[in-house]
Every structure is written in C-alpha cells, then in structure tokens.
Coordinates of C-alpha atoms in Angstrom, one line a residue:
X1 CA 65.8 98.6 81.3
X2 CA 65.4 96.7 84.5
X3 CA 66.8 98.9 87.6
X4 CA 70.2 96.9 89.8
X5 CA 70.4 97.2 93.5
X6 CA 72.7 96.6 96.6
X7 CA 70.7 93.8 99.3
X8 CA 71.6 91.7 102.0
X9 CA 74.9 92.0 102.8
X10 CA 78.0 91.3 105.6
X11 CA 81.2 93.1 106.6
X12 CA 84.2 91.1 108.4
X13 CA 86.4 93.4 110.0
X14 CA 88.4 94.5 113.2
X15 CA 85.4 96.6 114.1
X16 CA 83.0 93.4 113.9
X17 CA 81.5 90.5 112.0
X18 CA 78.3 91.5 110.9
X19 CA 77.2 95.2 109.5
X20 CA 75.4 96.5 112.3
X21 CA 78.0 95.9 114.4
X22 CA 80.3 97.6 112.5
X23 CA 78.0 100.4 111.3
X24 CA 77.2 100.8 114.9
X25 CA 80.7 101.0 116.2
X26 CA 81.6 104.0 113.4
X27 CA 78.3 106.0 114.8
X28 CA 79.9 106.0 117.7
X29 CA 83.5 106.9 116.9
X30 CA 85.2 103.8 117.0
X31 CA 88.4 103.0 115.2
X32 CA 89.8 99.9 114.2
X33 CA 93.6 100.4 113.6
X34 CA 96.2 99.1 116.0
X35 CA 100.4 99.3 116.0
X36 CA 101.5 96.1 115.6
X37 CA 105.2 95.1 116.2
X38 CA 104.9 92.0 114.0
X39 CA 108.4 90.9 112.3
X40 CA 107.1 87.8 110.5
X41 CA 105.5 90.5 108.4
X42 CA 107.6 94.0 108.6
X43 CA 111.1 94.9 110.3
X44 CA 109.3 97.9 111.6
X45 CA 106.1 98.6 114.0
X46 CA 103.2 99.2 112.2
X47 CA 99.7 100.8 112.0
X48 CA 97.1 98.7 110.3
X49 CA 93.4 96.9 111.1
X50 CA 93.4 93.4 111.2
X51 CA 90.4 90.3 111.4
X52 CA 90.3 88.7 114.9
X53 CA 92.3 84.7 114.0
X54 CA 90.6 83.1 116.5
X55 CA 87.0 84.3 116.2
X56 CA 87.5 84.0 112.5
X57 CA 88.2 80.2 113.2
X58 CA 84.9 79.8 115.4
X59 CA 82.4 81.4 112.5
X60 CA 84.5 79.4 110.1
X61 CA 84.5 75.9 112.1
X62 CA 80.7 76.6 112.1
X63 CA 80.3 76.6 108.0
X64 CA 82.1 72.4 108.6
X65 CA 84.2 73.1 105.8
X66 CA 85.8 69.7 104.1
X67 CA 89.1 71.1 103.0
X68 CA 91.0 73.2 104.1
X69 CA 91.5 77.0 103.4
X70 CA 93.4 79.8 103.1
X71 CA 93.3 82.7 105.6
X72 CA 91.5 85.1 103.3
X73 CA 89.3 82.5 101.9
X74 CA 88.1 81.5 105.7
X75 CA 87.6 85.5 105.5
X76 CA 85.3 85.4 102.3
X77 CA 83.5 82.5 103.2
X78 CA 82.5 83.1 106.3
X79 CA 81.6 86.7 105.2
X80 CA 79.9 85.0 102.1
X81 CA 77.9 82.5 104.0
X82 CA 76.0 85.4 106.2
X83 CA 74.8 87.2 103.1
X84 CA 73.7 84.6 101.0
X85 CA 72.0 83.1 104.2
X86 CA 69.9 86.6 105.3
X87 CA 69.0 86.6 101.4
X88 CA 67.4 82.9 100.8
X89 CA 68.4 83.3 96.9
X90 CA 68.6 79.8 95.2
X91 CA 72.2 79.4 93.8
X92 CA 70.7 78.8 90.5
X93 CA 72.4 79.3 86.7
X94 CA 70.5 83.1 86.6
X95 CA 72.5 84.0 90.2
X96 CA 76.7 84.5 88.9
X97 CA 79.6 85.1 91.7
X98 CA 82.1 88.0 91.2
X99 CA 85.1 88.3 93.2
X100 CA 87.2 91.5 93.9
X101 CA 90.7 91.5 95.2
X102 CA 93.9 93.1 94.6
X103 CA 96.3 90.5 96.0
X104 CA 94.4 87.4 96.8
X105 CA 96.3 84.9 98.0
X106 CA 99.8 86.1 98.0
X107 CA 100.6 84.9 101.5
X108 CA 100.8 81.7 100.4
X109 CA 104.4 82.2 98.8
X110 CA 105.8 83.2 102.0
X111 CA 108.0 81.0 103.7
X112 CA 105.5 79.7 106.7
X113 CA 103.1 78.7 104.3
X114 CA 101.5 75.4 104.3
X115 CA 99.6 75.8 101.0
X116 CA 101.1 75.1 97.5
X117 CA 102.4 78.0 95.3
X118 CA 99.2 77.7 92.6
X119 CA 97.0 78.7 95.4
X120 CA 98.2 82.0 94.7
X121 CA 96.7 82.5 91.5
X122 CA 93.4 84.4 91.5
X123 CA 91.8 81.4 89.6
X124 CA 92.2 79.6 92.0
X125 CA 90.6 81.7 95.0
X126 CA 87.7 81.4 92.1
X127 CA 87.2 78.3 92.5
X128 CA 87.3 77.4 96.0
X129 CA 84.7 80.6 96.7
X130 CA 82.8 78.7 93.3
X131 CA 82.7 75.0 94.3
X132 CA 82.2 75.9 98.1
X133 CA 78.9 77.5 98.2
X134 CA 77.9 75.5 94.6
X135 CA 77.7 78.5 92.1
X136 CA 76.1 76.9 88.9
X137 CA 79.2 79.4 87.0
X138 CA 82.6 80.0 87.7
X139 CA 83.5 82.9 89.9
X140 CA 84.2 86.1 87.7
X141 CA 87.5 87.9 89.3
X142 CA 87.9 91.9 89.8
X143 CA 91.7 92.5 89.8
X144 CA 92.0 96.4 89.4
X145 CA 94.0 97.2 92.2
X146 CA 92.3 99.9 94.9
X147 CA 89.3 100.3 92.7
X148 CA 88.2 96.4 92.1
X149 CA 85.7 96.5 95.4
X150 CA 83.7 99.4 93.5
X151 CA 84.4 98.5 89.6
X152 CA 83.4 94.5 90.9
X153 CA 79.5 97.0 91.5
X154 CA 79.2 98.7 88.3
X155 CA 80.7 95.4 86.8
X156 CA 78.0 93.0 88.5
X157 CA 75.3 95.9 87.1
X158 CA 77.0 96.0 83.5
X159 CA 76.0 91.7 83.6
X160 CA 73.1 91.8 84.9
X161 CA 71.7 94.7 82.6
X162 CA 73.1 92.6 80.1
X163 CA 70.2 89.9 81.0
X164 CA 73.4 87.2 81.5
X165 CA 72.2 87.4 85.3
X166 CA 69.3 88.1 88.0
X167 CA 71.4 88.9 90.7
X168 CA 74.9 88.5 91.7
X169 CA 76.6 87.8 94.4
X170 CA 79.5 90.1 95.0
X171 CA 82.8 89.0 97.8
X172 CA 85.9 91.4 98.8
X173 CA 88.8 90.4 100.4
X174 CA 92.7 90.9 100.8
X175 CA 95.1 90.7 103.7
X176 CA 97.4 92.7 105.6
X177 CA 101.0 90.4 104.1
X178 CA 104.3 91.0 103.9
X179 CA 104.3 91.9 100.5
X180 CA 101.7 94.7 100.7
X181 CA 103.7 96.0 103.8
X182 CA 106.7 96.0 102.4
X183 CA 105.6 97.8 99.1
X184 CA 103.7 100.5 100.6
X185 CA 106.7 100.7 103.5
X186 CA 109.1 101.0 99.9
X187 CA 107.1 104.2 99.6
X188 CA 107.5 105.5 102.2
X189 CA 103.9 105.7 102.4
X190 CA 103.3 103.4 105.8
X191 CA 102.0 105.7 109.0
X192 CA 102.5 104.4 112.4
X193 CA 99.8 106.5 113.4
X194 CA 96.2 106.5 112.1
X195 CA 95.4 107.7 108.6
X196 CA 93.6 111.4 108.6
X197 CA 92.8 111.2 104.4
X198 CA 92.9 115.6 103.5
X199 CA 94.2 116.8 107.0
X200 CA 97.3 118.7 106.9
X201 CA 99.0 117.0 109.8
X202 CA 98.4 113.6 107.6
X203 CA 101.9 111.4 107.8
X204 CA 100.4 108.6 105.8
X205 CA 98.2 105.6 105.0
X206 CA 97.6 102.3 106.8
X207 CA 97.0 99.1 105.6
X208 CA 93.9 96.8 106.7
X209 CA 92.5 93.4 106.0
X210 CA 88.8 93.0 105.6
X211 CA 86.0 90.8 103.9
X212 CA 82.4 91.9 102.9
X213 CA 80.0 90.5 100.7
X214 CA 77.0 91.8 99.1
X215 CA 74.0 90.8 96.7
X216 CA 73.5 92.9 93.7
X217 CA 69.8 92.3 92.7
X218 CA 67.4 93.3 89.6
X219 CA 64.6 91.4 91.8
X220 CA 62.2 94.2 94.1
X221 CA 61.7 91.2 96.3
X222 CA 65.2 90.2 97.1
X223 CA 65.8 93.8 98.6
X224 CA 67.0 94.3 102.4
X225 CA 65.5 97.1 104.8
X226 CA 68.9 99.1 103.8
X227 CA 69.1 98.6 99.8
X228 CA 70.1 101.1 97.4
X229 CA 69.8 101.7 93.6
X230 CA 72.6 101.8 91.3
X231 CA 71.1 105.0 89.7
X232 CA 74.9 105.6 87.1
X233 CA 78.2 104.4 87.0
X234 CA 81.9 105.0 85.3
X235 CA 84.8 103.9 85.2
X236 CA 88.2 104.7 83.2
X237 CA 92.1 105.3 83.6
X238 CA 93.8 108.2 83.7
X239 CA 97.4 107.0 81.6
X240 CA 99.7 109.1 84.2
X241 CA 101.6 106.5 85.9
X242 CA 101.7 103.1 87.4
X243 CA 101.9 104.4 90.9
X244 CA 101.0 108.4 90.8
X245 CA 97.4 109.7 89.3
X246 CA 96.7 112.1 87.6
X247 CA 98.0 116.0 88.9
X248 CA 94.7 117.5 87.1
X249 CA 92.5 114.4 88.6
X250 CA 91.4 113.8 85.2
X251 CA 90.4 110.4 85.5
X252 CA 88.2 110.8 88.3
X253 CA 86.8 114.0 87.0
X254 CA 85.2 111.8 84.3
X255 CA 84.0 109.7 86.2
X256 CA 82.2 111.7 88.5
X257 CA 81.1 113.2 84.7
X258 CA 79.9 110.2 83.2
X259 CA 78.1 108.3 86.6
X260 CA 75.7 111.4 86.7
X261 CA 75.1 111.8 83.5
X262 CA 74.0 108.1 83.4
X263 CA 72.1 108.6 86.5
X264 CA 70.0 111.4 85.3
X265 CA 70.1 113.1 88.2
X266 CA 71.7 116.3 89.3
X267 CA 74.6 117.4 91.1
X268 CA 73.3 119.1 93.9
X269 CA 70.9 115.9 94.2
X270 CA 74.4 114.4 95.7
X271 CA 74.0 114.5 99.5
X272 CA 78.0 113.4 100.4
X273 CA 80.7 111.6 99.0
X274 CA 82.2 108.8 99.9
X275 CA 85.8 109.2 98.7
X276 CA 89.0 107.1 98.5
X277 CA 91.0 109.9 101.0
X278 CA 94.5 106.8 101.5
X279 CA 95.9 109.8 103.7
X280 CA 98.5 110.0 100.8
X281 CA 99.7 113.6 99.5
X282 CA 99.2 112.5 95.9
X283 CA 95.7 110.9 96.4
X284 CA 94.3 113.3 98.4
X285 CA 95.6 116.1 96.6
X286 CA 94.4 114.8 93.9
X287 CA 90.6 113.6 94.9
X288 CA 90.0 117.9 95.6
X289 CA 91.5 118.9 92.4
X290 CA 88.3 116.2 90.8
X291 CA 85.7 117.1 92.8
X292 CA 86.2 121.0 92.4
X293 CA 86.8 120.6 88.4
X294 CA 83.3 118.5 88.7
X295 CA 81.6 121.7 90.7
X296 CA 81.5 119.2 94.2
X297 CA 83.7 121.0 96.6
X298 CA 80.6 122.1 98.7
X299 CA 79.3 118.7 99.0
X300 CA 80.2 117.0 102.1
X301 CA 82.6 114.5 101.9
X302 CA 84.3 111.7 104.2
X303 CA 87.3 109.3 103.9
X304 CA 86.4 105.8 105.9
X305 CA 89.7 105.2 105.5
X306 CA 90.6 106.3 109.1
X307 CA 88.1 103.5 110.8
X308 CA 89.8 100.6 108.9
X309 CA 92.9 101.7 107.2
X310 CA 93.1 100.9 103.1
X311 CA 91.6 97.6 102.7
X312 CA 92.6 96.7 98.8
X313 CA 90.4 95.8 96.9
X314 CA 87.8 95.5 99.3
X315 CA 88.0 98.8 100.6
X316 CA 85.4 100.0 97.7
X317 CA 83.0 97.2 98.0
X318 CA 83.4 98.2 102.0
X319 CA 82.5 101.7 101.9
X320 CA 79.6 101.2 99.2
X321 CA 78.1 99.1 102.0
X322 CA 78.7 101.5 104.3
X323 CA 77.0 104.2 102.3
X324 CA 74.2 102.4 101.9
X325 CA 73.4 102.0 105.3
X326 CA 74.6 105.9 106.3
X327 CA 71.8 106.5 103.8
X328 CA 69.3 104.4 105.7
X329 CA 70.2 105.9 109.1
X330 CA 70.0 109.5 107.7
X331 CA 73.9 109.8 109.7
X332 CA 76.6 111.1 108.1
X333 CA 79.3 109.6 109.2
X334 CA 82.7 111.8 110.3
X335 CA 86.5 111.3 108.9
X336 CA 88.1 110.4 112.0
X337 CA 90.9 112.6 113.3
X338 CA 90.9 115.0 110.5
X339 CA 92.0 118.4 111.7
X340 CA 93.0 121.2 109.2
X341 CA 92.5 120.8 105.7
X342 CA 96.2 120.0 103.6
X343 CA 95.2 120.3 100.2
X344 CA 95.0 123.3 97.4
X345 CA 91.4 123.2 96.6
X346 CA 88.4 123.9 99.0
X347 CA 86.6 120.3 100.2
X348 CA 83.3 119.6 102.8
X349 CA 85.1 117.5 105.0
X350 CA 82.4 115.8 107.7
X351 CA 84.3 116.5 111.0
X352 CA 81.6 115.0 113.1
X353 CA 78.9 112.3 113.0
X354 CA 75.9 114.3 111.6
X355 CA 72.2 113.2 111.5
X356 CA 70.8 114.9 108.3
X357 CA 67.9 113.2 105.9
X358 CA 70.1 111.9 102.8
X359 CA 68.8 109.8 100.2
X360 CA 71.9 110.2 97.5
X361 CA 75.6 109.2 97.7
X362 CA 78.4 109.3 95.1
X363 CA 81.5 106.6 96.1
X364 CA 84.6 107.3 93.9
X365 CA 87.9 105.1 94.4
X366 CA 91.3 105.7 92.5
X367 CA 94.3 103.1 92.3
X368 CA 97.3 102.0 90.9
X369 CA 98.1 102.3 87.0
X370 CA 95.6 104.8 86.9
X371 CA 92.2 103.0 87.7
X372 CA 89.3 105.2 88.6
X373 CA 85.8 104.6 89.2
X374 CA 82.6 106.5 90.1
X375 CA 78.8 105.1 91.2
X376 CA 76.0 107.2 92.7
X377 CA 73.4 105.0 94.6
X378 CA 69.8 106.3 95.8
X379 CA 68.3 105.2 98.7
X380 CA 65.2 102.7 98.0

C-alpha cells in the first residue's frame, strides 16, 4: 500500500504570508492576536487575528486575476498559488483539489457586499478556485465544522490510497465575519484577552482568519524538506449535542485509538500532541479526559490557538503544517499564556518553546455537531 505524505505548503496569517515566516514568528513567541473595535462586524470590542488587507491585495494582484474574487477566495488563491509554484506539479487528471472551510463566503450575505448571494454556496467557492488554476476535476469541499481542516488531510489520504489520485492539493480558509462573531458572542464564549487554552484563568475563545495549503502526495519525488508521512487517521461523531462535546471524551478517545491502530505504532512513539485547545470550558475539559483515557496524559501537548485564535475550518490544516515544521526543527512550541492547569485530568502542557529530538506527533480536532478527528504524522 502506498505511503502518503504532506509536502510543499503555505500559511497566510497575521504572522506572515509564508510558512517559514510564520514558523519563525511562533518560535520567537510572537502572538498574532489583537483587540479590534469594529462595529461593522460586532457591536463590542473583540480579540482576533486578521490578515492584512493591503498585503493580501498586493499579493493577489501579482497573480493577474481576470475576474473579481471575494476576500476568502483571494486568501485561498494566494496561498495555493505559492504551494503549487513550489511543487512544480502538473495539474493533470491525476491531481485533485480539496477545499476545507466552515462558513466559506458567508460575508457576501452582509449588507455591504457587492457580490451576489449565490457566491455564498460552497460549490461556487470550489468552482472559483478550480477555474482559476485549471484543475482537471471539480473541487471536493469538506465542511464538517471545526474538524474540517484535519479531516481534509484524512480524506486526501483515503482518495490517494483508493487510487483516485496520485496527489491532491488541499487549501483551507475561514474569515472573521459578523455572522461568526455574533454567533460565538451569543454563546458568551468570546474573550477580550488572548486565549489561554487549558489554563485555569482562561476567559474564552478568540476567532481568527487564515488561509493554508499543502500538497498531499504518494510520490517521494514530490517531497519538500519538511515533509511528513501520514501514519494513521480516524474520525467519528460522538452524537452528544449540536455545540457541546461528549463529557466523557468518547468520540475523540475512539479517534485516537483507531488512528494509533491504523498507524501500526505504539502510543509511546508519539512525541507530542497538537491539541484542539479552544480555551473554552467544555472543549478543554473533554480533551483532558480523552487524552487521559488514551494513556497520553504525560505526552507533551500544546494548542496553537493562542497564536492565531480559532481559525475554524482552517485550524486543523494550519496546525498540521506547523506540526510538520516543528518535527523538522526538533522544536516543541509553547502554548502562549498558559499559567496553571484548569482541567480535571493531568496534562503535560508545553509552557516554553523547547528544542528536543522529535519524530512523531498526533493532531486532534473536535467540533460542533460532535465531530472528532485524529491524525498521526511521522518525520520523513
């Protein structure tokens, strides 16, 4: 059976417009979150990460587009263009396109938008990206709440293993919008401070925006220096509640167990966990229970939400890309702002960015509707 790898990649975020700039910034302990007072999107101040619109427009214009694109489409196009260019891959019939997002072009439904309402359909977003680059097949959209980004990697691996494609480009993105902020504000979940996942003094979630892209391939000749192999993956639904995770961590626990089983590895081979870590009470507690049940309470764990906020359907892909760079830099990145454990089960939170010989990491994600996904990656 073919091995499948993550290869060339790009991150577009408040910390930079390419992966290496972003990783350097994280290693220095920089935070991409800021407090905004923008009545167009929320009637109260909020803490968030947002992509510089001027820099985005400059990068977009270099592409020489022939049609008008939304802000999310511009983000995805700029990110994916960088990844495709670095890969030197031909976009033939053996090359697929997967798109991950939670809400897509939801901002076109706002009053000030100049785009027609049909641009809010996720299929239209897929068509715009496919047409721009000239992919042979229509884009496959993965939109399963906040596990979308990491689930898309799992779906790409499955499609390649099934022989449908030799390689797949994955691009993910979500926006900070009125719809999303007002929803989390209604939950009383937004924090005006930078989020502190798993910390006893955490005050809630931040929403961020990011675009990220990666080449998933079975061909060793198409690998980047920072490539990792996808060893095992699993996804399941805990069927607990529309917005609340299982109190027993059942769904995430089963994902971890199945991903480990598929990988053929032992749990003590896992050098660290890149957790979901939203800094909300129910999510952080559920993760601590699931990790403890899986026998991973001593494994180093971080959450990267403290750098970008929760970037929704892009978060899993973003954090997987950072994880692959973490392995090749032999560096464990700190969870910013963590002070004191605020969950019921023991967790080994990474409090300082540390150099360490590491080869394998586990990425987990959980989302609304009871969705859970876990993927294990190994350094190439």
